[in-house]
Amino acid sequence: LAMTMTGHAPKRSFLQQAQLRSVCNKITNYIRVVDYIVVSTLHQLLMSSLEDLLQLFESVAVGPPEEEEPPLEEAAGMPKALKAHKYTPLFLVEVYFDAAQESIEFSPAGADFAAKIDSVMNEFVGMVRTVGTLISHESFKEYTQPLINGRQDAVEVSEGFDIVGLIDENDDYNEKVDAIKVAFELHFSEVVEYVKVFEPH
């Protein structure tokens, strides 16, 4: 902005004010578009992360894995330890005998696992929450709320999308979260059933 020798900006004519106002409105609209693109991208990343987590549970069959018999020529000289089925478990649970309680216990408990999964999903949303909007950033205030002839020309702009509110009210998001919880409970129920095998002994 052009400044006078006294350090104050010169008074603008009505035409200059209109031109400056038009430019600032265009810049503000552009900033809003960028905000919408960023929010949309973050939402897609969130949903993609949840989909990956759901696929992780759905990619593993519930129950003990089926044994895979190696070819006869390989089985003949294969050590017994190598003949066991090789697979990647979803999680590891330690089963132990509690002498004080005289019962079979396992650790960590299902509630602990469920709480950790909830924490991970909340961190996904928390990541989105930490990203502020450009429209409310101080650096762009001279365009979104310009001072024309010493007077603020525009009212304070809103921050735009409430991304967290949009996520909480999104049916697709809630369905995926529920599906992840159901899939986990289904898999962890196998741990409970396995522990029951030892109870008679």
PDB file of C-alpha atoms in Angstrom:
ATOM      1  CA  LEU A   1       0.000   0.000   0.000  1.00  0.00           C
ATOM      2  CA  ALA A   2       1.229   3.430  -0.837  1.00  0.00           C
ATOM      3  CA  MET A   3       2.099   5.503   2.239  1.00  0.00           C
ATOM      4  CA  THR A   4       2.427   9.292   2.697  1.00  0.00           C
ATOM      5  CA  MET A   5       5.372  10.979   4.432  1.00  0.00           C
ATOM      6  CA  THR A   6       3.322  10.964   7.657  1.00  0.00           C
ATOM      7  CA  GLY A   7       3.133   7.174   7.589  1.00  0.00           C
ATOM      8  CA  HIS A   8      -0.600   6.996   6.766  1.00  0.00           C
ATOM      9  CA  ALA A   9      -2.132   5.471   3.653  1.00  0.00           C
ATOM     10  CA  PRO A  10      -3.682   8.059   1.348  1.00  0.00           C
ATOM     11  CA  LYS A  11      -7.442   8.307   1.173  1.00  0.00           C
ATOM     12  CA  ARG A  12      -8.871   6.266  -1.687  1.00  0.00           C
ATOM     13  CA  SER A  13     -11.579   7.450  -4.003  1.00  0.00           C
ATOM     14  CA  PHE A  14     -14.884   5.577  -4.203  1.00  0.00           C
ATOM     15  CA  LEU A  15     -13.670   3.886  -7.402  1.00  0.00           C
ATOM     16  CA  GLN A  16     -10.440   2.775  -5.757  1.00  0.00           C
ATOM     17  CA  GLN A  17     -12.370   1.487  -2.755  1.00  0.00           C
ATOM     18  CA  ALA A  18     -14.660  -0.517  -5.036  1.00  0.00           C
ATOM     19  CA  GLN A  19     -11.692  -1.961  -6.929  1.00  0.00           C
ATOM     20  CA  LEU A  20      -9.872  -2.925  -3.714  1.00  0.00           C
ATOM     21  CA  ARG A  21     -13.039  -4.426  -2.285  1.00  0.00           C
ATOM     22  CA  SER A  22     -13.531  -6.506  -5.440  1.00  0.00           C
ATOM     23  CA  VAL A  23      -9.950  -7.802  -5.355  1.00  0.00           C
ATOM     24  CA  CYS A  24     -10.203  -8.717  -1.662  1.00  0.00           C
ATOM     25  CA  ASN A  25     -13.507 -10.544  -2.259  1.00  0.00           C
ATOM     26  CA  LYS A  26     -11.911 -12.606  -5.050  1.00  0.00           C
ATOM     27  CA  ILE A  27      -8.932 -13.483  -2.865  1.00  0.00           C
ATOM     28  CA  THR A  28     -11.248 -14.410   0.021  1.00  0.00           C
ATOM     29  CA  ASN A  29     -13.295 -16.666  -2.255  1.00  0.00           C
ATOM     30  CA  TYR A  30     -10.111 -18.308  -3.536  1.00  0.00           C
ATOM     31  CA  ILE A  31      -8.950 -18.950   0.040  1.00  0.00           C
ATOM     32  CA  ARG A  32     -12.313 -20.566   0.806  1.00  0.00           C
ATOM     33  CA  VAL A  33     -11.956 -22.862  -2.214  1.00  0.00           C
ATOM     34  CA  VAL A  34      -8.502 -23.932  -1.020  1.00  0.00           C
ATOM     35  CA  ASP A  35      -9.963 -24.582   2.436  1.00  0.00           C
ATOM     36  CA  TYR A  36     -12.697 -26.776   0.961  1.00  0.00           C
ATOM     37  CA  ILE A  37     -10.130 -28.736  -1.067  1.00  0.00           C
ATOM     38  CA  VAL A  38      -7.948 -29.287   2.012  1.00  0.00           C
ATOM     39  CA  VAL A  39     -10.928 -30.347   4.141  1.00  0.00           C
ATOM     40  CA  SER A  40     -12.175 -32.697   1.424  1.00  0.00           C
ATOM     41  CA  THR A  41      -8.711 -34.250   1.063  1.00  0.00           C
ATOM     42  CA  LEU A  42      -8.371 -34.745   4.828  1.00  0.00           C
ATOM     43  CA  HIS A  43     -11.807 -36.368   4.935  1.00  0.00           C
ATOM     44  CA  GLN A  44     -10.804 -38.760   2.148  1.00  0.00           C
ATOM     45  CA  LEU A  45      -7.586 -39.648   3.993  1.00  0.00           C
ATOM     46  CA  LEU A  46      -9.569 -40.321   7.159  1.00  0.00           C
ATOM     47  CA  MET A  47     -12.025 -42.600   5.379  1.00  0.00           C
ATOM     48  CA  SER A  48      -9.170 -44.369   3.561  1.00  0.00           C
ATOM     49  CA  SER A  49      -7.407 -45.035   6.880  1.00  0.00           C
ATOM     50  CA  LEU A  50     -10.583 -46.475   8.384  1.00  0.00           C
ATOM     51  CA  GLU A  51     -11.123 -48.622   5.292  1.00  0.00           C
ATOM     52  CA  ASP A  52      -7.568 -49.980   5.597  1.00  0.00           C
ATOM     53  CA  LEU A  53      -8.172 -50.852   9.249  1.00  0.00           C
ATOM     54  CA  LEU A  54     -11.456 -52.573   8.405  1.00  0.00           C
ATOM     55  CA  GLN A  55      -9.824 -54.509   5.569  1.00  0.00           C
ATOM     56  CA  LEU A  56      -7.140 -55.657   7.993  1.00  0.00           C
ATOM     57  CA  PHE A  57      -9.769 -57.382  10.128  1.00  0.00           C
ATOM     58  CA  GLU A  58     -11.794 -58.701   7.197  1.00  0.00           C
ATOM     59  CA  SER A  59      -8.738 -60.116   5.416  1.00  0.00           C
ATOM     60  CA  VAL A  60      -8.163 -62.673   8.200  1.00  0.00           C
ATOM     61  CA  ALA A  61     -10.649 -65.509   8.635  1.00  0.00           C
ATOM     62  CA  VAL A  62     -12.224 -65.891  12.060  1.00  0.00           C
ATOM     63  CA  GLY A  63     -11.058 -68.975  13.931  1.00  0.00           C
ATOM     64  CA  PRO A  64      -7.887 -71.059  13.890  1.00  0.00           C
ATOM     65  CA  PRO A  65      -6.087 -71.242  10.537  1.00  0.00           C
ATOM     66  CA  GLU A  66      -6.384 -74.363   8.456  1.00  0.00           C
ATOM     67  CA  GLU A  67      -3.252 -76.467   8.169  1.00  0.00           C
ATOM     68  CA  GLU A  68      -1.581 -76.366   4.784  1.00  0.00           C
ATOM     69  CA  GLU A  69       0.056 -79.640   3.835  1.00  0.00           C
ATOM     70  CA  PRO A  70       3.407 -79.112   2.068  1.00  0.00           C
ATOM     71  CA  PRO A  71       4.193 -81.071  -1.092  1.00  0.00           C
ATOM     72  CA  LEU A  72       5.330 -84.666  -0.352  1.00  0.00           C
ATOM     73  CA  GLU A  73       8.829 -84.106  -1.662  1.00  0.00           C
ATOM     74  CA  GLU A  74       9.246 -81.124   0.689  1.00  0.00           C
ATOM     75  CA  ALA A  75       7.536 -82.708   3.703  1.00  0.00           C
ATOM     76  CA  ALA A  76       9.880 -85.704   3.744  1.00  0.00           C
ATOM     77  CA  GLY A  77      12.942 -83.768   4.855  1.00  0.00           C
ATOM     78  CA  MET A  78      11.220 -80.836   6.546  1.00  0.00           C
ATOM     79  CA  PRO A  79      11.716 -80.352  10.321  1.00  0.00           C
ATOM     80  CA  LYS A  80       8.506 -80.638  12.337  1.00  0.00           C
ATOM     81  CA  ALA A  81       8.694 -76.988  13.425  1.00  0.00           C
ATOM     82  CA  LEU A  82       8.628 -75.834   9.817  1.00  0.00           C
ATOM     83  CA  LYS A  83       5.577 -77.921   8.978  1.00  0.00           C
ATOM     84  CA  ALA A  84       3.346 -75.695  11.142  1.00  0.00           C
ATOM     85  CA  HIS A  85       1.031 -73.289   9.372  1.00  0.00           C
ATOM     86  CA  LYS A  86       2.602 -69.899   8.806  1.00  0.00           C
ATOM     87  CA  TYR A  87       0.351 -66.872   9.039  1.00  0.00           C
ATOM     88  CA  THR A  88       0.355 -63.349  10.412  1.00  0.00           C
ATOM     89  CA  PRO A  89      -1.994 -62.936  13.404  1.00  0.00           C
ATOM     90  CA  LEU A  90      -4.051 -59.805  13.927  1.00  0.00           C
ATOM     91  CA  PHE A  91      -2.955 -59.550  17.536  1.00  0.00           C
ATOM     92  CA  LEU A  92      -1.177 -61.584  20.211  1.00  0.00           C
ATOM     93  CA  VAL A  93      -2.787 -62.562  23.510  1.00  0.00           C
ATOM     94  CA  GLU A  94      -0.993 -64.201  26.427  1.00  0.00           C
ATOM     95  CA  VAL A  95      -2.996 -66.981  28.143  1.00  0.00           C
ATOM     96  CA  TYR A  96      -1.879 -67.869  31.668  1.00  0.00           C
ATOM     97  CA  PHE A  97      -3.037 -69.594  34.867  1.00  0.00           C
ATOM     98  CA  ASP A  98      -3.772 -67.247  37.761  1.00  0.00           C
ATOM     99  CA  ALA A  99      -2.915 -69.284  40.885  1.00  0.00           C
ATOM    100  CA  ALA A 100      -4.484 -66.748  43.231  1.00  0.00           C
ATOM    101  CA  GLN A 101      -7.807 -66.816  41.428  1.00  0.00           C
ATOM    102  CA  GLU A 102      -7.399 -70.442  40.305  1.00  0.00           C
ATOM    103  CA  SER A 103      -8.557 -69.503  36.828  1.00  0.00           C
ATOM    104  CA  ILE A 104      -7.325 -69.190  33.275  1.00  0.00           C
ATOM    105  CA  GLU A 105      -6.769 -65.560  32.316  1.00  0.00           C
ATOM    106  CA  PHE A 106      -5.529 -63.768  29.239  1.00  0.00           C
ATOM    107  CA  SER A 107      -3.746 -60.494  28.697  1.00  0.00           C
ATOM    108  CA  PRO A 108      -4.370 -57.917  27.396  1.00  0.00           C
ATOM    109  CA  ALA A 109      -8.109 -58.035  27.944  1.00  0.00           C
ATOM    110  CA  GLY A 110     -10.583 -57.399  25.153  1.00  0.00           C
ATOM    111  CA  ALA A 111     -11.575 -54.078  26.714  1.00  0.00           C
ATOM    112  CA  ASP A 112      -7.939 -52.941  26.586  1.00  0.00           C
ATOM    113  CA  PHE A 113      -7.660 -53.861  22.917  1.00  0.00           C
ATOM    114  CA  ALA A 114     -10.976 -52.156  22.123  1.00  0.00           C
ATOM    115  CA  ALA A 115      -9.881 -49.005  23.970  1.00  0.00           C
ATOM    116  CA  LYS A 116      -6.649 -48.904  21.951  1.00  0.00           C
ATOM    117  CA  ILE A 117      -8.530 -49.269  18.669  1.00  0.00           C
ATOM    118  CA  ASP A 118     -10.891 -46.462  19.727  1.00  0.00           C
ATOM    119  CA  SER A 119      -7.841 -44.367  20.574  1.00  0.00           C
ATOM    120  CA  VAL A 120      -6.343 -44.954  17.126  1.00  0.00           C
ATOM    121  CA  MET A 121      -9.574 -43.947  15.387  1.00  0.00           C
ATOM    122  CA  ASN A 122      -9.869 -40.861  17.610  1.00  0.00           C
ATOM    123  CA  GLU A 123      -6.315 -39.931  16.651  1.00  0.00           C
ATOM    124  CA  PHE A 124      -7.395 -40.041  12.997  1.00  0.00           C
ATOM    125  CA  VAL A 125     -10.085 -37.457  13.761  1.00  0.00           C
ATOM    126  CA  GLY A 126      -7.708 -35.524  16.025  1.00  0.00           C
ATOM    127  CA  MET A 127      -5.258 -35.183  13.142  1.00  0.00           C
ATOM    128  CA  VAL A 128      -7.977 -33.592  11.032  1.00  0.00           C
ATOM    129  CA  ARG A 129      -8.952 -31.288  13.915  1.00  0.00           C
ATOM    130  CA  THR A 130      -5.415 -29.909  14.277  1.00  0.00           C
ATOM    131  CA  VAL A 131      -5.424 -28.551  10.721  1.00  0.00           C
ATOM    132  CA  GLY A 132      -6.810 -25.030  10.895  1.00  0.00           C
ATOM    133  CA  THR A 133      -8.527 -23.135   8.105  1.00  0.00           C
ATOM    134  CA  LEU A 134      -6.730 -20.574   5.968  1.00  0.00           C
ATOM    135  CA  ILE A 135      -9.749 -18.277   5.970  1.00  0.00           C
ATOM    136  CA  SER A 136      -9.272 -17.593   9.695  1.00  0.00           C
ATOM    137  CA  HIS A 137      -5.477 -17.351   9.595  1.00  0.00           C
ATOM    138  CA  GLU A 138      -3.990 -14.053  10.694  1.00  0.00           C
ATOM    139  CA  SER A 139      -1.766 -13.862   7.594  1.00  0.00           C
ATOM    140  CA  PHE A 140      -4.795 -13.464   5.304  1.00  0.00           C
ATOM    141  CA  LYS A 141      -6.712 -11.005   7.467  1.00  0.00           C
ATOM    142  CA  GLU A 142      -5.660  -8.049   5.307  1.00  0.00           C
ATOM    143  CA  TYR A 143      -7.575  -9.676   2.428  1.00  0.00           C
ATOM    144  CA  THR A 144     -10.513 -11.236   4.270  1.00  0.00           C
ATOM    145  CA  GLN A 145     -11.063  -8.183   6.501  1.00  0.00           C
ATOM    146  CA  PRO A 146      -9.375  -5.295   4.671  1.00  0.00           C
ATOM    147  CA  LEU A 147      -9.018  -1.802   6.150  1.00  0.00           C
ATOM    148  CA  ILE A 148     -10.181   0.716   3.586  1.00  0.00           C
ATOM    149  CA  ASN A 149      -9.650   4.379   4.430  1.00  0.00           C
ATOM    150  CA  GLY A 150      -8.955   3.401   8.033  1.00  0.00           C
ATOM    151  CA  ARG A 151     -12.212   1.504   8.408  1.00  0.00           C
ATOM    152  CA  GLN A 152     -12.697  -2.261   8.438  1.00  0.00           C
ATOM    153  CA  ASP A 153     -14.700  -2.947   5.337  1.00  0.00           C
ATOM    154  CA  ALA A 154     -15.907  -6.504   6.073  1.00  0.00           C
ATOM    155  CA  VAL A 155     -17.369  -8.265   9.057  1.00  0.00           C
ATOM    156  CA  GLU A 156     -15.345 -11.032  10.682  1.00  0.00           C
ATOM    157  CA  VAL A 157     -15.415 -14.136   8.488  1.00  0.00           C
ATOM    158  CA  SER A 158     -16.444 -17.524   9.794  1.00  0.00           C
ATOM    159  CA  GLU A 159     -13.963 -20.395   9.922  1.00  0.00           C
ATOM    160  CA  GLY A 160     -15.912 -22.328   7.282  1.00  0.00           C
ATOM    161  CA  PHE A 161     -16.489 -26.065   7.604  1.00  0.00           C
ATOM    162  CA  ASP A 162     -16.779 -27.703  11.005  1.00  0.00           C
ATOM    163  CA  ILE A 163     -14.835 -30.752   9.857  1.00  0.00           C
ATOM    164  CA  VAL A 164     -15.207 -32.655  13.138  1.00  0.00           C
ATOM    165  CA  GLY A 165     -18.962 -32.038  13.142  1.00  0.00           C
ATOM    166  CA  LEU A 166     -19.205 -33.208   9.545  1.00  0.00           C
ATOM    167  CA  ILE A 167     -17.290 -36.395  10.413  1.00  0.00           C
ATOM    168  CA  ASP A 168     -19.428 -37.201  13.455  1.00  0.00           C
ATOM    169  CA  GLU A 169     -22.612 -36.800  11.408  1.00  0.00           C
ATOM    170  CA  ASN A 170     -21.304 -38.711   8.382  1.00  0.00           C
ATOM    171  CA  ASP A 171     -23.132 -42.037   7.912  1.00  0.00           C
ATOM    172  CA  ASP A 172     -20.256 -43.644   6.019  1.00  0.00           C
ATOM    173  CA  TYR A 173     -17.827 -42.753   8.818  1.00  0.00           C
ATOM    174  CA  ASN A 174     -20.103 -44.095  11.557  1.00  0.00           C
ATOM    175  CA  GLU A 175     -20.800 -47.299   9.606  1.00  0.00           C
ATOM    176  CA  LYS A 176     -17.080 -47.983   9.169  1.00  0.00           C
ATOM    177  CA  VAL A 177     -16.346 -47.326  12.841  1.00  0.00           C
ATOM    178  CA  ASP A 178     -19.147 -49.699  13.872  1.00  0.00           C
ATOM    179  CA  ALA A 179     -17.961 -52.336  11.374  1.00  0.00           C
ATOM    180  CA  ILE A 180     -14.415 -52.155  12.766  1.00  0.00           C
ATOM    181  CA  LYS A 181     -15.689 -52.636  16.327  1.00  0.00           C
ATOM    182  CA  VAL A 182     -17.883 -55.586  15.314  1.00  0.00           C
ATOM    183  CA  ALA A 183     -15.029 -57.212  13.372  1.00  0.00           C
ATOM    184  CA  PHE A 184     -12.682 -56.870  16.333  1.00  0.00           C
ATOM    185  CA  GLU A 185     -15.221 -58.316  18.783  1.00  0.00           C
ATOM    186  CA  LEU A 186     -15.800 -61.242  16.422  1.00  0.00           C
ATOM    187  CA  HIS A 187     -12.083 -62.020  16.249  1.00  0.00           C
ATOM    188  CA  PHE A 188     -11.488 -61.537  19.958  1.00  0.00           C
ATOM    189  CA  SER A 189     -14.387 -63.847  20.823  1.00  0.00           C
ATOM    190  CA  GLU A 190     -12.124 -66.629  19.544  1.00  0.00           C
ATOM    191  CA  VAL A 191      -9.749 -65.888  22.431  1.00  0.00           C
ATOM    192  CA  VAL A 192     -12.601 -66.331  24.913  1.00  0.00           C
ATOM    193  CA  GLU A 193     -13.609 -69.608  23.286  1.00  0.00           C
ATOM    194  CA  TYR A 194     -10.007 -70.837  23.310  1.00  0.00           C
ATOM    195  CA  VAL A 195      -9.651 -70.123  27.040  1.00  0.00           C
ATOM    196  CA  LYS A 196     -12.815 -72.136  27.724  1.00  0.00           C
ATOM    197  CA  VAL A 197     -11.023 -75.236  26.399  1.00  0.00           C
ATOM    198  CA  PHE A 198      -8.743 -75.194  29.456  1.00  0.00           C
ATOM    199  CA  GLU A 199     -11.394 -74.482  32.076  1.00  0.00           C
ATOM    200  CA  PRO A 200     -12.294 -78.171  32.757  1.00  0.00           C
ATOM    201  CA  HIS A 201      -8.633 -78.891  33.509  1.00  0.00           C
TER     202      HIS A 201
END
